Tab-separated table of C-alpha atoms and ligand atoms in Angstrom:
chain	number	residue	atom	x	y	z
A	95	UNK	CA	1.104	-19.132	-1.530
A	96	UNK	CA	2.181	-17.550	2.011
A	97	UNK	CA	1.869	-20.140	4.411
A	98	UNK	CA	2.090	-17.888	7.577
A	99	UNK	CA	0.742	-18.081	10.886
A	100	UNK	CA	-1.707	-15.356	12.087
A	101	UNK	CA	-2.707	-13.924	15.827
A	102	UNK	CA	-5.722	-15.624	15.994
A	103	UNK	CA	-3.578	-19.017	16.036
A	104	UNK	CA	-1.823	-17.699	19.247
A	105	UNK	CA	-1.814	-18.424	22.198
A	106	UNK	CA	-1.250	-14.858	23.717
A	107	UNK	CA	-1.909	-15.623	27.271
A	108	UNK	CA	0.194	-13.344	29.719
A	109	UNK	CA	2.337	-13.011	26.924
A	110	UNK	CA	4.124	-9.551	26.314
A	111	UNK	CA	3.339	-9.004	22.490
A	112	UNK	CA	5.359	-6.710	20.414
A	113	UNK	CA	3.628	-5.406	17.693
A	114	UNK	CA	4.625	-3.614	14.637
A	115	UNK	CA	1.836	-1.150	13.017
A	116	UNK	CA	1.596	1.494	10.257
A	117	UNK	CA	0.766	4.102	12.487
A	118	UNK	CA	2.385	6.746	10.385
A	119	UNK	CA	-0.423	9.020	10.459
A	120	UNK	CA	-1.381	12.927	9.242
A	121	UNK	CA	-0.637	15.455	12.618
A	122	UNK	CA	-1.830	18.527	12.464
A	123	UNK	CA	-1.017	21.105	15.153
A	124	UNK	CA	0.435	18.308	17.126
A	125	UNK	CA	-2.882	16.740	16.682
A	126	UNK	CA	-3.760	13.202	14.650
A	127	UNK	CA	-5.722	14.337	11.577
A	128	UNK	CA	-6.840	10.909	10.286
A	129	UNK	CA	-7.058	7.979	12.545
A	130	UNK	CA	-8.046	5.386	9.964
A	131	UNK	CA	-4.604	3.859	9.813
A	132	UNK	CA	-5.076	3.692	13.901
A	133	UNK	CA	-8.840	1.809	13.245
A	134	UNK	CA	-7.071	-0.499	11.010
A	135	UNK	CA	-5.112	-2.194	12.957
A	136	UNK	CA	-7.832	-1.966	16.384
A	137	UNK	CA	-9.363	-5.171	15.652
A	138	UNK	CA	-5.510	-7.083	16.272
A	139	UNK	CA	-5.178	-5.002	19.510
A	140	UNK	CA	-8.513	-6.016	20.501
A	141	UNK	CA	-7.754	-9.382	20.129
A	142	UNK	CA	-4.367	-9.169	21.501
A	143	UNK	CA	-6.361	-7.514	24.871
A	144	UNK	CA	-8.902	-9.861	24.639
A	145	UNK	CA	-6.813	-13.166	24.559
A	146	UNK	CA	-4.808	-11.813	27.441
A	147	UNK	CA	-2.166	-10.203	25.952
A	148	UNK	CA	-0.376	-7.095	26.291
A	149	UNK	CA	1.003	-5.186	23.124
A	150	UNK	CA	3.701	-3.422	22.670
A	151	UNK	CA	3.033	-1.328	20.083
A	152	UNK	CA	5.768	-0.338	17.436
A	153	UNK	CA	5.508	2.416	14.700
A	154	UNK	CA	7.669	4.959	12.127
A	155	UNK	CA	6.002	8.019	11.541
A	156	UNK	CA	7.178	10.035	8.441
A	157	UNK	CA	11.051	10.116	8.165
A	158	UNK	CA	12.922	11.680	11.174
A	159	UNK	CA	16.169	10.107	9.939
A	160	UNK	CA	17.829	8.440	12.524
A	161	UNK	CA	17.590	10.598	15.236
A	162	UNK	CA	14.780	12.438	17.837
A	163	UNK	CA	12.557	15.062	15.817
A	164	UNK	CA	10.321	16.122	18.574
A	165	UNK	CA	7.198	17.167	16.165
A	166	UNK	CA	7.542	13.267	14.704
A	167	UNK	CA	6.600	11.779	18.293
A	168	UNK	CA	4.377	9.148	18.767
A	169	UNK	CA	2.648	10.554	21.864
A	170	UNK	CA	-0.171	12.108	19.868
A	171	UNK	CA	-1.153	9.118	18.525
A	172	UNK	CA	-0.880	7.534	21.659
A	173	UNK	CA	-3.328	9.670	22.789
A	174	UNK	CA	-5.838	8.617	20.122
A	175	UNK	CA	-5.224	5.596	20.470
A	176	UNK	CA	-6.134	5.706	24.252
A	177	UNK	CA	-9.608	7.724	23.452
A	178	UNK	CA	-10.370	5.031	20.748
A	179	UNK	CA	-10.005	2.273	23.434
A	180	UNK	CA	-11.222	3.890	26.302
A	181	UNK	CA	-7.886	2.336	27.509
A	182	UNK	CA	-4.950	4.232	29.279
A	183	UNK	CA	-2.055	3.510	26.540
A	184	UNK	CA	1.145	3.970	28.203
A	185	UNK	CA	4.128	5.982	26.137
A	186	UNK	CA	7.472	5.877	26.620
A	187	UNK	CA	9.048	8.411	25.092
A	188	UNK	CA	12.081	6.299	23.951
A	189	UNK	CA	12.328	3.149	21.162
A	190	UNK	CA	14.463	1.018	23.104
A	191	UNK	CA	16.502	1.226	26.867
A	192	UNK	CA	15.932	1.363	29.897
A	193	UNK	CA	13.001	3.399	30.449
A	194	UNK	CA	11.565	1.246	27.749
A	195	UNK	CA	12.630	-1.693	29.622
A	196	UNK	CA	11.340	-0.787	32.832
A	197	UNK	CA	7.591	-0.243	31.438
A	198	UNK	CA	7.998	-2.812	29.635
A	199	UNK	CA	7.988	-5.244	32.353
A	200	UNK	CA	5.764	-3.457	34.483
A	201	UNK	CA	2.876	-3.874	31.658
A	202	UNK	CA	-0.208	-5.385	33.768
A	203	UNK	CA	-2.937	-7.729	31.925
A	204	UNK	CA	-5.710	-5.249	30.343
A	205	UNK	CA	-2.872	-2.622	29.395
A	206	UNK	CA	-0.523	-1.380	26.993
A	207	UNK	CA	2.526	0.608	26.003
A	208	UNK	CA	3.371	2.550	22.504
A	209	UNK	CA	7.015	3.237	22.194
A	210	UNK	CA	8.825	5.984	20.864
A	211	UNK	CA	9.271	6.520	16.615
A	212	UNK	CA	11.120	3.452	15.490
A	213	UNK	CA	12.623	6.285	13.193
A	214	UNK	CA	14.289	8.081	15.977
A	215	UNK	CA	17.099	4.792	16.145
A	216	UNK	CA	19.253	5.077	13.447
A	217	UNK	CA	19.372	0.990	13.421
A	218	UNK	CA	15.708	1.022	12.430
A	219	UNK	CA	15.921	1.480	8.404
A	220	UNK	CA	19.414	0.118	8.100
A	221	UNK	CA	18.094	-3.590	9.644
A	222	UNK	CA	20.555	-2.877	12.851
A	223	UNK	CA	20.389	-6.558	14.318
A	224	UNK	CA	21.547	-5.085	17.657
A	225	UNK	CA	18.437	-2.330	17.387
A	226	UNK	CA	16.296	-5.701	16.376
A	227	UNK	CA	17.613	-7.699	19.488
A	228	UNK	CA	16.850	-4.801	21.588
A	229	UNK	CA	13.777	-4.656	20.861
A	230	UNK	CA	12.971	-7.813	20.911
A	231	UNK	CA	14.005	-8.411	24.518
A	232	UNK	CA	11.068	-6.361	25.423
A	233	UNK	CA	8.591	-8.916	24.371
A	234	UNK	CA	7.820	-12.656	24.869
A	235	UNK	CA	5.817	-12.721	21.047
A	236	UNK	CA	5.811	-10.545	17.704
A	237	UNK	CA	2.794	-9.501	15.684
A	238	UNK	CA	3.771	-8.040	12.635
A	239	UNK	CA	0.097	-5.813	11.165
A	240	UNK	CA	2.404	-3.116	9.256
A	241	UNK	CA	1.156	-4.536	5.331
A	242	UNK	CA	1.891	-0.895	4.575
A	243	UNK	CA	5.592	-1.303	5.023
A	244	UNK	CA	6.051	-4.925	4.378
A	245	UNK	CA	8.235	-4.033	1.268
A	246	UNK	CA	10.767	-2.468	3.350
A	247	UNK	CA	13.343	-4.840	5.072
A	248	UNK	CA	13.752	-3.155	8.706
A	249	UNK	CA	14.741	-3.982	12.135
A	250	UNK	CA	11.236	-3.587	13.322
A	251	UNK	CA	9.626	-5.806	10.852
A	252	UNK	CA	12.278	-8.444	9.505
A	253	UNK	CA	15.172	-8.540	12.236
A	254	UNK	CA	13.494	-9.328	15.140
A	255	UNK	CA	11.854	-11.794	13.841
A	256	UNK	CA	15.315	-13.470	14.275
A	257	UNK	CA	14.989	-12.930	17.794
A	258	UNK	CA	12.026	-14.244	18.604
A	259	UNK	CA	10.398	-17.548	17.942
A	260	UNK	CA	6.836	-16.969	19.121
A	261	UNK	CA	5.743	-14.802	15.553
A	262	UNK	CA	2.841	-14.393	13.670
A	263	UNK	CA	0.864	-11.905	11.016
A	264	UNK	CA	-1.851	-9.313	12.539
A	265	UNK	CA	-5.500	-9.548	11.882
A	266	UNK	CA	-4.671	-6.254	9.316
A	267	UNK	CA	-1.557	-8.618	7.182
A	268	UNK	CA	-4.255	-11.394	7.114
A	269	UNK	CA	-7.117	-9.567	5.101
A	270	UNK	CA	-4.559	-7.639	3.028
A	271	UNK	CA	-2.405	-10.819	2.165
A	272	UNK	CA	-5.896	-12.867	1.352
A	273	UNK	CA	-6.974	-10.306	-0.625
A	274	UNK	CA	-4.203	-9.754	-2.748
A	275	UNK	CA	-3.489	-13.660	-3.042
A	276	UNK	CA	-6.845	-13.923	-4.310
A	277	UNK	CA	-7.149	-11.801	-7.173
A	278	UNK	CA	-2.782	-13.109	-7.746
A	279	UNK	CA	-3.576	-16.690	-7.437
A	280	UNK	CA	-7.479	-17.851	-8.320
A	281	UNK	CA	-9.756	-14.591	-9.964
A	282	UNK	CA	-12.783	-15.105	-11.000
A	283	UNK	CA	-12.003	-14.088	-14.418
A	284	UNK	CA	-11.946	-12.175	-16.536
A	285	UNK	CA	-9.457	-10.300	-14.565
A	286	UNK	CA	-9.461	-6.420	-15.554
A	287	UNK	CA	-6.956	-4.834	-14.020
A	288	UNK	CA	-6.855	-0.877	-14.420
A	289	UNK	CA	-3.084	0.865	-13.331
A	290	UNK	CA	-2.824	5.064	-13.968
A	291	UNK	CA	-0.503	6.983	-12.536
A	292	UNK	CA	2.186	9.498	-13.118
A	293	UNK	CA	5.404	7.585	-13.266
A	294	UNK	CA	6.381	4.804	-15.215
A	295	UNK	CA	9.785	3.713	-13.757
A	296	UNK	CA	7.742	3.342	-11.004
A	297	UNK	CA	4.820	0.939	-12.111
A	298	UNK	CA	6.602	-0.879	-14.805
A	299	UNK	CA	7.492	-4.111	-13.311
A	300	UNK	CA	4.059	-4.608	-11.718
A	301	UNK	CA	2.341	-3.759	-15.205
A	302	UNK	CA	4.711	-6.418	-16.145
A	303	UNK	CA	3.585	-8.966	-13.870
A	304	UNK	CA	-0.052	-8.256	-14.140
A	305	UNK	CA	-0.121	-8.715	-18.076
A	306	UNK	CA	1.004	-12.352	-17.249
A	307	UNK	CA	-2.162	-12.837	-14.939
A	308	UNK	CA	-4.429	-10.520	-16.135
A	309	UNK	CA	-7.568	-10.912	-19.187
A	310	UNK	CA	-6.814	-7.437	-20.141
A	311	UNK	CA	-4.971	-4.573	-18.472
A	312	UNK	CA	-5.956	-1.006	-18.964
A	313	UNK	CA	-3.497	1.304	-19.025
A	314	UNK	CA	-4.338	5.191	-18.188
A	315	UNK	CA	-2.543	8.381	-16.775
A	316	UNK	CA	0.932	8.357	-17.997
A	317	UNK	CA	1.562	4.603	-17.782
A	318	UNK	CA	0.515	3.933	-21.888
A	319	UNK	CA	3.468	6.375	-23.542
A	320	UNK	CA	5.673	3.398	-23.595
A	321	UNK	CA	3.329	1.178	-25.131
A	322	UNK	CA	1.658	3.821	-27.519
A	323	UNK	CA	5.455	4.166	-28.402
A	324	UNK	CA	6.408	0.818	-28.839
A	325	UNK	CA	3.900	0.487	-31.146
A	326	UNK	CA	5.470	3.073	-33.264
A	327	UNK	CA	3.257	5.896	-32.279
A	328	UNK	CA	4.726	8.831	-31.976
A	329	UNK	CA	3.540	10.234	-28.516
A	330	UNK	CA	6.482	12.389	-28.054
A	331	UNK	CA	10.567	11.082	-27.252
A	332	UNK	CA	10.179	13.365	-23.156
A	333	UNK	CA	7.028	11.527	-22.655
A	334	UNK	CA	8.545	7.894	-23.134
A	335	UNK	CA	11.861	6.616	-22.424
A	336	UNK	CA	14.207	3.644	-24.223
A	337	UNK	CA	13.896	1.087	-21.293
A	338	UNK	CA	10.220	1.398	-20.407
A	339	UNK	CA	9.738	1.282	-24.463
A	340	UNK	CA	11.744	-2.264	-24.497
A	341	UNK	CA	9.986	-3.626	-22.006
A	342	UNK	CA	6.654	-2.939	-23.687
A	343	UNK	CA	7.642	-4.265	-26.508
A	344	UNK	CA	7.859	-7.356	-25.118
A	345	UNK	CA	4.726	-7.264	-23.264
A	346	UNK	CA	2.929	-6.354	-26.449
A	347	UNK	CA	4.842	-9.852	-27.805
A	348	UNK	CA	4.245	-11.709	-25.338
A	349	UNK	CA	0.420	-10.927	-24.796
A	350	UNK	CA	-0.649	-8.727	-27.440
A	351	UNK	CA	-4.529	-9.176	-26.667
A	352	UNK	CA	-4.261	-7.967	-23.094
A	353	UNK	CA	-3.195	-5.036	-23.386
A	354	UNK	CA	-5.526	-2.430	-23.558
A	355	UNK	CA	-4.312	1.254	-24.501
A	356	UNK	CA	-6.031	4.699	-25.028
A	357	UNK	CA	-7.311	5.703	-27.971
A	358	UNK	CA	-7.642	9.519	-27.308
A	359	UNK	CA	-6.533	11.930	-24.374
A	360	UNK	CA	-7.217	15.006	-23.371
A	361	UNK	CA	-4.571	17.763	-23.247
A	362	UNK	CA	-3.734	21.099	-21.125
A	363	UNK	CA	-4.677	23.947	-23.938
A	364	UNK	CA	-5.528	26.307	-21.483
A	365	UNK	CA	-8.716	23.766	-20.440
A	366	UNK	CA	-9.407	20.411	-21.667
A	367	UNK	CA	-8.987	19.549	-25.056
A	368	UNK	CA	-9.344	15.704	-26.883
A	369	UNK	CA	-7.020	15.038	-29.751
A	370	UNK	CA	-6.762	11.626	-30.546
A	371	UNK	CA	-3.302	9.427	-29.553
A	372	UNK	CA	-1.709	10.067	-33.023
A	373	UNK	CA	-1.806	13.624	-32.518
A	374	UNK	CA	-0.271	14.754	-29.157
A	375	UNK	CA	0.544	17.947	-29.136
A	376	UNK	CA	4.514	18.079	-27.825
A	377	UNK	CA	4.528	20.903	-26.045
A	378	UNK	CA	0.972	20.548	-23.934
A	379	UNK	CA	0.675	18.021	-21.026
A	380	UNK	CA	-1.593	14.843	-21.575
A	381	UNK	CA	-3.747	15.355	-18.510
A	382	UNK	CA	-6.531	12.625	-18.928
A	383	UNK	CA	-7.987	9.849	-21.077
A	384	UNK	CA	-10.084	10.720	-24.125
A	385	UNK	CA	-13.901	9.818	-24.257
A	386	UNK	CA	-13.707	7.284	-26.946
A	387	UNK	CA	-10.703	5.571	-24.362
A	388	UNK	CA	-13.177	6.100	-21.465
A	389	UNK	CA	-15.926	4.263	-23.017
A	390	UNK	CA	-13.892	1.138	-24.373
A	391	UNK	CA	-12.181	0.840	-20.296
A	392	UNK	CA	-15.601	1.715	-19.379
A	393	UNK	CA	-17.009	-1.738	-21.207
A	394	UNK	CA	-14.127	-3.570	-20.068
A	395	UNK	CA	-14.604	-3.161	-16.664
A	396	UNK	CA	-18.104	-3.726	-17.107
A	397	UNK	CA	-17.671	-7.415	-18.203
A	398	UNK	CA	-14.718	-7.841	-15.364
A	399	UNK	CA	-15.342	-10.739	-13.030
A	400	UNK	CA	-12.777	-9.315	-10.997
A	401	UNK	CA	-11.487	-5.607	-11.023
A	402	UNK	CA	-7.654	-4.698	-9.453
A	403	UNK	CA	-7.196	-0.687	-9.582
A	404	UNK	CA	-4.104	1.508	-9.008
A	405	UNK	CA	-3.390	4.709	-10.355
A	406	UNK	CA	-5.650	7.477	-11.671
A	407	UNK	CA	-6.277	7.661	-14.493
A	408	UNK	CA	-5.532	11.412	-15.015
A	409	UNK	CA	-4.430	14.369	-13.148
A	410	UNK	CA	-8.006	14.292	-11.391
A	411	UNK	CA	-7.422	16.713	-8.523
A	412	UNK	CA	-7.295	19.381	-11.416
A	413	UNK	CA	-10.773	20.813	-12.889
A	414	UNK	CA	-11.295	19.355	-16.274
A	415	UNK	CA	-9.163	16.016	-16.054
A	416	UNK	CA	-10.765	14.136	-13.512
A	417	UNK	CA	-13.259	12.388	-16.056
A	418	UNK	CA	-11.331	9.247	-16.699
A	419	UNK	CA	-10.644	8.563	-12.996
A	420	UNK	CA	-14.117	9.325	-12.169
A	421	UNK	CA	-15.565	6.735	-14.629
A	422	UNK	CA	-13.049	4.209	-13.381
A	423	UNK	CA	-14.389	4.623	-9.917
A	424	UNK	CA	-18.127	5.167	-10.538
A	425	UNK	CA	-17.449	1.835	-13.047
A	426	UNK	CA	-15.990	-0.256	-10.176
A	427	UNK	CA	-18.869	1.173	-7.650
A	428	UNK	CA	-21.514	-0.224	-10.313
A	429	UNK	CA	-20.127	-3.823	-10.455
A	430	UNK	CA	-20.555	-6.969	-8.787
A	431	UNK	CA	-17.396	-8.102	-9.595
A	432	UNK	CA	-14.983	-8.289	-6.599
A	433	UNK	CA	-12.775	-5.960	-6.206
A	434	UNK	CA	-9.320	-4.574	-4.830
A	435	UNK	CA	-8.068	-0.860	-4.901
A	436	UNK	CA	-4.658	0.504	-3.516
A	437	UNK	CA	-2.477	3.172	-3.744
A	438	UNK	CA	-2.206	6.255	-1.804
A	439	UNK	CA	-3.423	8.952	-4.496
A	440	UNK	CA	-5.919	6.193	-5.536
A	441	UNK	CA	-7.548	6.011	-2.086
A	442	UNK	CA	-7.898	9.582	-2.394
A	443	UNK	CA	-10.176	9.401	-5.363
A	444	UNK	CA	-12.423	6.781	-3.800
A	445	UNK	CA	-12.987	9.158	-1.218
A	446	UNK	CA	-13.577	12.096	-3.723
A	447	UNK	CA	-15.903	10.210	-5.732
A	448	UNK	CA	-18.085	8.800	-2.722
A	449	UNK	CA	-17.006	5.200	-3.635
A	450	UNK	CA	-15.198	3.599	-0.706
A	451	UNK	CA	-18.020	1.516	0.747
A	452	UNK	CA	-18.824	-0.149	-2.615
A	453	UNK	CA	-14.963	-1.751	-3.022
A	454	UNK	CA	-14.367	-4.920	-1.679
A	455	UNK	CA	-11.543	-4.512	-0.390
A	456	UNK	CA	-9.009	-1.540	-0.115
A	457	UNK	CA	-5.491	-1.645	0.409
A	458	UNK	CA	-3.523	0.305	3.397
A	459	UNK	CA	-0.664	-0.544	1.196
A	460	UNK	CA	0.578	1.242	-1.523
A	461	UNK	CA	4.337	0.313	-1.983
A	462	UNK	CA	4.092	-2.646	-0.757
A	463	UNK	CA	0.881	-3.624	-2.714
A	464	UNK	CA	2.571	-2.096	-5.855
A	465	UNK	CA	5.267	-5.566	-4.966
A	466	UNK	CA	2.805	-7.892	-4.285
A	467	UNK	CA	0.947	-7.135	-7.523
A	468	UNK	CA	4.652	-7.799	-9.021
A	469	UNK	CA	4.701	-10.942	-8.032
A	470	UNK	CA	7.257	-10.490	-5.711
A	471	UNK	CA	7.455	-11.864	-2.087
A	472	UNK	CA	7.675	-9.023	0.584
A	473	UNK	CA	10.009	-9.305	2.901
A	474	UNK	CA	8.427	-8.564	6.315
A	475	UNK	CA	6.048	-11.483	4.864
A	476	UNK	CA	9.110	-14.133	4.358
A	477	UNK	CA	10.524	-13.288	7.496
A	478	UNK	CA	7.372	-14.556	9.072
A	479	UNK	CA	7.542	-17.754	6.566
A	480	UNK	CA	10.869	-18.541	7.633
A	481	UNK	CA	9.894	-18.770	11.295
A	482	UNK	CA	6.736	-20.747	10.615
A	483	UNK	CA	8.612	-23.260	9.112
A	484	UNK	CA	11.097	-23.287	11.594
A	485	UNK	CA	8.484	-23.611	14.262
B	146	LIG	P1	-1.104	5.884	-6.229
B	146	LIG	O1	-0.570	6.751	-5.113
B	146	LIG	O2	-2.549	5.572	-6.047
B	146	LIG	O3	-0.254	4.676	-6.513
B	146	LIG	P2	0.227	7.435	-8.237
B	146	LIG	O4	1.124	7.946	-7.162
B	146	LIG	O5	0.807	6.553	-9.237
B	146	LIG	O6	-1.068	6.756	-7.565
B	146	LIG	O7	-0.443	8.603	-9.061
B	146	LIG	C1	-0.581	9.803	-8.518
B	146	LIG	C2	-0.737	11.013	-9.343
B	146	LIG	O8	-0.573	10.843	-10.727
B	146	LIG	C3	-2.115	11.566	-9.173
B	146	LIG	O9	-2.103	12.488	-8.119
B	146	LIG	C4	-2.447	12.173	-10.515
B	146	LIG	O10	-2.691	13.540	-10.423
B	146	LIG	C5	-1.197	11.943	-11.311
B	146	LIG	N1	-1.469	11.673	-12.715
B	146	LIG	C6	-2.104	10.646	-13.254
B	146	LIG	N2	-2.130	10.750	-14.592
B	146	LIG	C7	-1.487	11.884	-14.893
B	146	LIG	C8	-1.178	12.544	-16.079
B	146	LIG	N3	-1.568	12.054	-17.254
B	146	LIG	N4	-0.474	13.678	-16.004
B	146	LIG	C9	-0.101	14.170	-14.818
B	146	LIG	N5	-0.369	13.606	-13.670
B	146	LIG	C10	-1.059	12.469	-13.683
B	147	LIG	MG1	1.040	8.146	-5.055
């Protein structure tokens, strides 16, 4: 598929090496609340160091808009950063310029710098190529290890790759890309694929993709309206709408034996309550899947050869409709199949239900591993294909 070039195929010798992360982190009091987005891109700063490098680290944190928001500053997370390497990081409390310049150059072997919140520049979300070309003066090479934002086309991840030649994918892009690429490309099948979630609009076209590829695709949370719908159920007109309905339609033409849908659900009547798909109450919200719905995903995912999850299946942070998203997760712990989780509410549940270690891999992404699972080419990821193959 992606035939990019990664950082351990660089020579990195001397070299000043920008490189963009997903450092966008939880602060709380001014303090970093969860440094596992920090540990997951260590191992590409390490190497960076290691090889003789000096990074230049890049970030966003949360949305400042364009313009300085001092509580959305780097610096604590600079600070981590420095107790997690036993390094002194240098900050510069500016993206681009002269002060940026200055340490910039003065970077020594063993050392280096975290710049200001790419957010702060206003040319940052909009693509600026002058913003890019700034930036990219500071550095003689570009590591891009930001998977997490790889759908979004920015200066900090797809311009300045116009600026420099010397460019390559983080240790981070390489295990997400592989990962993601193998479960697209060859699964061991049968592929069982589980998506939940709240919102449609905003799953469709991956569920649409994914019932290409997939043996059978279970669909949980609020993603199966459409589908019950389209297959003239009546779950309700507010719970699913006339596009999402079309489009299922022709999924359910196209690959009728895929697509696996609940059977029952369980409603808000003051505390759960199962009723069966063909009698949804209109005025209670569906909160989870049904039992009869959690045993049939239950034995699919049992027989999987390879299980891809996003979504829960319910609203499981509330008491009483966390049932379907702990099977899922328990169900995935219990198999040998490989397999790949994403999604930010998602990860949360792994965590809840004690599950984390036993996933093969899990996503940092959840946007841009939403796109990948479309099928769709991300493009901080073709930026760096279009310099390999110009190399
Ligand atoms: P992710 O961030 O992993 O991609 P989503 O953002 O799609 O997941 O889903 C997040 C939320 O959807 C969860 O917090 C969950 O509470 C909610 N949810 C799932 N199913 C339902 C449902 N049937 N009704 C209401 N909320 C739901
Ligand atoms: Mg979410």
């Amino acid at each position: 598929m992606n035939s990019i070039r990664y950082v351990d195929q660089m020579d990195l010798d001397g070299k000043r090496v920008l490189l963009r992360v997903d450092l966008n982190v939880p602060l709380r009091n001014g303090v970093v609340a969860d440094d596992s987005r920090i540990l997951a891109v260590l191992p590409t700063i390490e190497h960076i160091i290691g090889e003789g490098g000096m990074p230049i680290i890049t970030s966003h944190l949360d949305r400042p808009g364009g313009k300085r928001v001092p509580e959305l500053s780097l610096r604590p997370v600079s600070e981590r950063l420095s107790e997690l390497t036993g390094d002194k990081v240098a900050f510069v409390d500016e993206v681009t310029g002269p002060k940026a310049e200055a340490a910039a150059s003065s970077l020594k072997e063993g050392s280096m710098l975290m710049l200001e919140n790419l957010r702060f520049d206003p040319g940052e979300e909009v693509n600026d190529e002058s913003f890019a070309r700034s930036l990219a003066s500071l550095a003689d090479a570009y590591v891009d290890d930001a998977f997490a934002n790889a759908h979004r086309a920015h200066a900090s991840n797809v311009g300045v790759t116009r600026f420099i030649d010397d460019v390559a994918g983080g240790l981070l892009m390489k295990m997400e890309l592989q990962a993601l690429e193998g479960v697209l490309v060859a699964p061991e099948r049968p592929l069982v694929v589980a998506i939940g979630g709240a919102k449609v609009s905003s799953k469709i076209a991956t569920i649409e993709h994914l019932s290409k590829i997939a043996d059978r695709l279970l669909l949980g949370g609020a993603m199966a309206f459409p589908f019950l719908r389209a297959k003239g159920i009546d779950v309700g007109d507010h719970r699913a709408d006339g596009e999402a309905v079309e489009r299922a339609k022709r999924m359910l033409d196209e690959r009728p034996g895929s697509l696996v849908l609940p059977e029952d659900f369980a409603v808000d009547d003051g505390g759960r309550r199962e009723v069966d798909v063909t009698g949804l109450p209109e005025d209670m919200n569906v909160l989870d899947i049904g039992p009869r719905t959690i045993d049939k995903f239950a034995s699919e995912l049992k027989a999987a050869g390879t299980i891809v999850w996003n979504g829960p299946m319910g609203k499981f942070e509330e008491e009483g409709f966390d049932v379907g998203t702990r099977m899922v997760a328990k169900a995935i712990s219990a198999s040998p199949a490989y397999s790949l989780v994403g999604g930010g509410d998602t990860n949360a549940a792994l965590d809840r239900y004690e599950v984390r270690d036993r996933i093969s891999y899990v996503s940092t992404g959840g946007g841009a591993f939403l796109e990948m699972l479309s099928g769709r080419e991300l493009p901080a990821v073709k930026a760096l294909v279009r310099q390999t193959v110009n190399a």
